[in-house]
PDB file of C-alpha atoms in Angstrom:
ATOM      1  CA  MET A  27     -14.213 -69.535  58.710  1.00 61.00           C
ATOM      2  CA  ASN A  28     -15.638 -72.922  57.848  1.00 64.00           C
ATOM      3  CA  ILE A  29     -13.752 -76.037  56.792  1.00 69.00           C
ATOM      4  CA  LYS A  30     -14.680 -75.678  53.086  1.00 59.00           C
ATOM      5  CA  ALA A  31     -13.200 -72.186  52.960  1.00 53.00           C
ATOM      6  CA  LEU A  32     -10.007 -73.416  54.606  1.00 49.00           C
ATOM      7  CA  ILE A  33      -9.752 -76.260  52.081  1.00 61.00           C
ATOM      8  CA  ARG A  34     -10.179 -73.823  49.186  1.00 59.00           C
ATOM      9  CA  ILE A  35      -7.503 -71.495  50.588  1.00 59.00           C
ATOM     10  CA  GLY A  36      -5.158 -74.454  51.046  1.00 55.00           C
ATOM     11  CA  ALA A  37      -5.795 -75.647  47.482  1.00 54.00           C
ATOM     12  CA  VAL A  38      -5.060 -72.175  46.087  1.00 54.00           C
ATOM     13  CA  ALA A  39      -1.843 -71.958  48.132  1.00 53.00           C
ATOM     14  CA  ILE A  40      -0.720 -75.377  46.881  1.00 58.00           C
ATOM     15  CA  GLY A  41      -1.515 -74.370  43.303  1.00 54.00           C
ATOM     16  CA  LEU A  42       0.495 -71.156  43.612  1.00 51.00           C
ATOM     17  CA  ALA A  43       3.450 -73.014  45.103  1.00 51.00           C
ATOM     18  CA  ALA A  44       3.330 -75.602  42.323  1.00 48.00           C
ATOM     19  CA  GLY A  45       3.197 -72.833  39.718  1.00 51.00           C
ATOM     20  CA  ALA A  46       6.234 -71.134  41.259  1.00 47.00           C
ATOM     21  CA  ASN A  47       8.146 -74.417  41.184  1.00 44.00           C
ATOM     22  CA  LEU A  48       7.254 -74.946  37.522  1.00 44.00           C
ATOM     23  CA  LEU A  49       8.398 -71.419  36.653  1.00 48.00           C
ATOM     24  CA  ALA A  50      11.693 -72.030  38.444  1.00 50.00           C
ATOM     25  CA  ALA A  51      12.152 -75.294  36.547  1.00 53.00           C
ATOM     26  CA  ASP A  52      11.279 -73.584  33.251  1.00 93.00           C
ATOM     27  CA  THR A  53      13.726 -70.764  34.008  1.00 94.00           C
ATOM     28  CA  GLN A  54      16.536 -73.221  34.730  1.00 94.00           C
ATOM     29  CA  GLU A  55      15.658 -75.118  31.548  1.00 96.00           C
ATOM     30  CA  ASN A  56      15.686 -71.872  29.514  1.00 96.00           C
ATOM     31  CA  TRP A  57      19.019 -70.845  31.058  1.00 96.00           C
ATOM     32  CA  ASN A  58      20.520 -74.232  30.202  1.00 96.00           C
ATOM     33  CA  LYS A  59      19.121 -74.190  26.672  1.00 95.00           C
ATOM     34  CA  HIS A  60      19.704 -70.568  25.659  1.00 96.00           C
ATOM     35  CA  CYS A  61      22.278 -68.985  27.986  1.00 96.00           C
ATOM     36  CA  LEU A  62      24.607 -71.566  29.499  1.00 96.00           C
ATOM     37  CA  SER A  63      26.910 -72.034  26.516  1.00 96.00           C
ATOM     38  CA  CYS A  64      28.034 -68.396  26.634  1.00 96.00           C
ATOM     39  CA  HIS A  65      27.306 -67.192  30.174  1.00 97.00           C
ATOM     40  CA  GLY A  66      28.291 -70.405  31.944  1.00 97.00           C
ATOM     41  CA  LYS A  67      26.771 -72.189  34.890  1.00 96.00           C
ATOM     42  CA  ASP A  68      28.132 -69.561  37.270  1.00 96.00           C
ATOM     43  CA  GLY A  69      27.225 -66.491  35.160  1.00 96.00           C
ATOM     44  CA  LYS A  70      30.848 -65.390  34.773  1.00 97.00           C
ATOM     45  CA  GLY A  71      30.910 -65.809  30.976  1.00 96.00           C
ATOM     46  CA  GLN A  72      34.205 -67.704  31.049  1.00 96.00           C
ATOM     47  CA  THR A  73      33.187 -70.257  28.442  1.00 97.00           C
ATOM     48  CA  LYS A  74      34.871 -70.492  25.062  1.00 96.00           C
ATOM     49  CA  ALA A  75      31.817 -68.953  23.376  1.00 94.00           C
ATOM     50  CA  GLY A  76      31.497 -66.350  26.138  1.00 94.00           C
ATOM     51  CA  ARG A  77      35.075 -65.180  25.742  1.00 94.00           C
ATOM     52  CA  MET A  78      34.658 -64.970  21.953  1.00 91.00           C
ATOM     53  CA  ALA A  79      31.506 -62.846  22.360  1.00 91.00           C
ATOM     54  CA  ASP A  80      33.036 -60.693  25.126  1.00 92.00           C
ATOM     55  CA  VAL A  81      30.305 -61.745  27.572  1.00 94.00           C
ATOM     56  CA  LYS A  82      30.200 -59.741  30.788  1.00 94.00           C
ATOM     57  CA  ASP A  83      30.473 -61.241  34.272  1.00 97.00           C
ATOM     58  CA  PHE A  84      27.036 -61.394  35.933  1.00 96.00           C
ATOM     59  CA  THR A  85      28.666 -61.910  39.343  1.00 97.00           C
ATOM     60  CA  ASP A  86      30.055 -58.370  39.132  1.00 96.00           C
ATOM     61  CA  ALA A  87      27.648 -56.170  41.100  1.00 94.00           C
ATOM     62  CA  LYS A  88      29.028 -53.046  39.413  1.00 95.00           C
ATOM     63  CA  TYR A  89      28.258 -54.466  35.974  1.00 95.00           C
ATOM     64  CA  GLN A  90      24.756 -55.496  37.062  1.00 94.00           C
ATOM     65  CA  ALA A  91      24.134 -51.999  38.400  1.00 95.00           C
ATOM     66  CA  SER A  92      24.931 -50.628  34.939  1.00 95.00           C
ATOM     67  CA  PHE A  93      21.614 -51.821  33.486  1.00 94.00           C
ATOM     68  CA  ASP A  94      18.021 -52.053  34.652  1.00 96.00           C
ATOM     69  CA  ASP A  95      15.602 -54.893  34.021  1.00 97.00           C
ATOM     70  CA  GLU A  96      13.818 -53.113  31.149  1.00 97.00           C
ATOM     71  CA  HIS A  97      17.133 -52.559  29.366  1.00 96.00           C
ATOM     72  CA  ALA A  98      18.035 -56.234  29.865  1.00 97.00           C
ATOM     73  CA  LEU A  99      14.618 -57.308  28.541  1.00 97.00           C
ATOM     74  CA  LYS A 100      15.158 -55.237  25.409  1.00 97.00           C
ATOM     75  CA  GLN A 101      18.647 -56.646  24.879  1.00 96.00           C
ATOM     76  CA  VAL A 102      17.507 -60.242  25.221  1.00 97.00           C
ATOM     77  CA  LYS A 103      14.552 -59.685  22.902  1.00 97.00           C
ATOM     78  CA  GLU A 104      16.490 -57.752  20.254  1.00 97.00           C
ATOM     79  CA  GLY A 105      19.942 -59.282  20.697  1.00 96.00           C
ATOM     80  CA  LEU A 106      23.283 -57.506  20.905  1.00 94.00           C
ATOM     81  CA  LYS A 107      25.470 -56.481  17.997  1.00 93.00           C
ATOM     82  CA  ASP A 108      29.107 -55.472  17.899  1.00 90.00           C
ATOM     83  CA  LYS A 109      30.328 -52.284  16.230  1.00 90.00           C
ATOM     84  CA  ALA A 110      30.493 -54.065  12.862  1.00 92.00           C
ATOM     85  CA  GLY A 111      26.830 -55.045  13.124  1.00 92.00           C
ATOM     86  CA  LYS A 112      27.456 -58.738  13.789  1.00 92.00           C
ATOM     87  CA  TYR A 113      25.355 -60.359  16.508  1.00 93.00           C
ATOM     88  CA  ARG A 114      27.243 -61.008  19.743  1.00 92.00           C
ATOM     89  CA  MET A 115      23.974 -62.380  21.130  1.00 95.00           C
ATOM     90  CA  LYS A 116      21.144 -63.370  18.838  1.00 95.00           C
ATOM     91  CA  PRO A 117      17.644 -62.047  19.573  1.00 97.00           C
ATOM     92  CA  PHE A 118      15.310 -64.253  21.591  1.00 97.00           C
ATOM     93  CA  ALA A 119      11.994 -62.485  20.888  1.00 96.00           C
ATOM     94  CA  GLU A 120      10.899 -65.408  18.702  1.00 96.00           C
ATOM     95  CA  LYS A 121      12.001 -68.062  21.211  1.00 95.00           C
ATOM     96  CA  LEU A 122      11.046 -66.671  24.615  1.00 96.00           C
ATOM     97  CA  LYS A 123       7.981 -64.872  25.956  1.00 95.00           C
ATOM     98  CA  ASP A 124       8.397 -61.678  27.967  1.00 96.00           C
ATOM     99  CA  ASP A 125       7.610 -63.458  31.248  1.00 95.00           C
ATOM    100  CA  GLU A 126      10.271 -66.094  30.482  1.00 96.00           C
ATOM    101  CA  ILE A 127      12.839 -63.369  29.764  1.00 96.00           C
ATOM    102  CA  LYS A 128      11.877 -61.537  32.964  1.00 97.00           C
ATOM    103  CA  ALA A 129      12.363 -64.784  34.901  1.00 97.00           C
ATOM    104  CA  LEU A 130      15.825 -65.147  33.331  1.00 97.00           C
ATOM    105  CA  ILE A 131      16.676 -61.584  34.335  1.00 97.00           C
ATOM    106  CA  ALA A 132      15.648 -62.371  37.912  1.00 96.00           C
ATOM    107  CA  TYR A 133      17.859 -65.477  37.670  1.00 96.00           C
ATOM    108  CA  ILE A 134      20.775 -63.334  36.437  1.00 96.00           C
ATOM    109  CA  ARG A 135      20.305 -60.911  39.324  1.00 96.00           C
ATOM    110  CA  LYS A 136      20.977 -63.762  41.770  1.00 95.00           C
ATOM    111  CA  PHE A 137      24.535 -64.125  40.429  1.00 94.00           C
ATOM    112  CA  LYS A 138      25.747 -60.827  41.870  1.00 89.00           C
ATOM    113  CA  GLY A 139      27.508 -61.098  45.186  1.00 71.00           C
TER     114      GLY A 139
END
């Protein structure tokens, strides 16, 4: 392999790493903007708003096992309603792209013990 090819490979690797860092920053920003007030910094849902909305504890592995990523994607996009039809969590389909929601789901998965 010549030096030019090595430089190109290095540039691609640096670009991919930078992109991953930006996605992580965007995910943290989205969590802070859209999720933190109810789910809390630690994912336990023990905020005032979280308790009012009966938010589940994302650190509970059993709870996390009760849903798959596709189900979570649908819930975030469409929101969650209580039995009376009132939103417990508003829909985010208009605010977040699918890849942003998927990144948040991956972020949520890291809360379980």
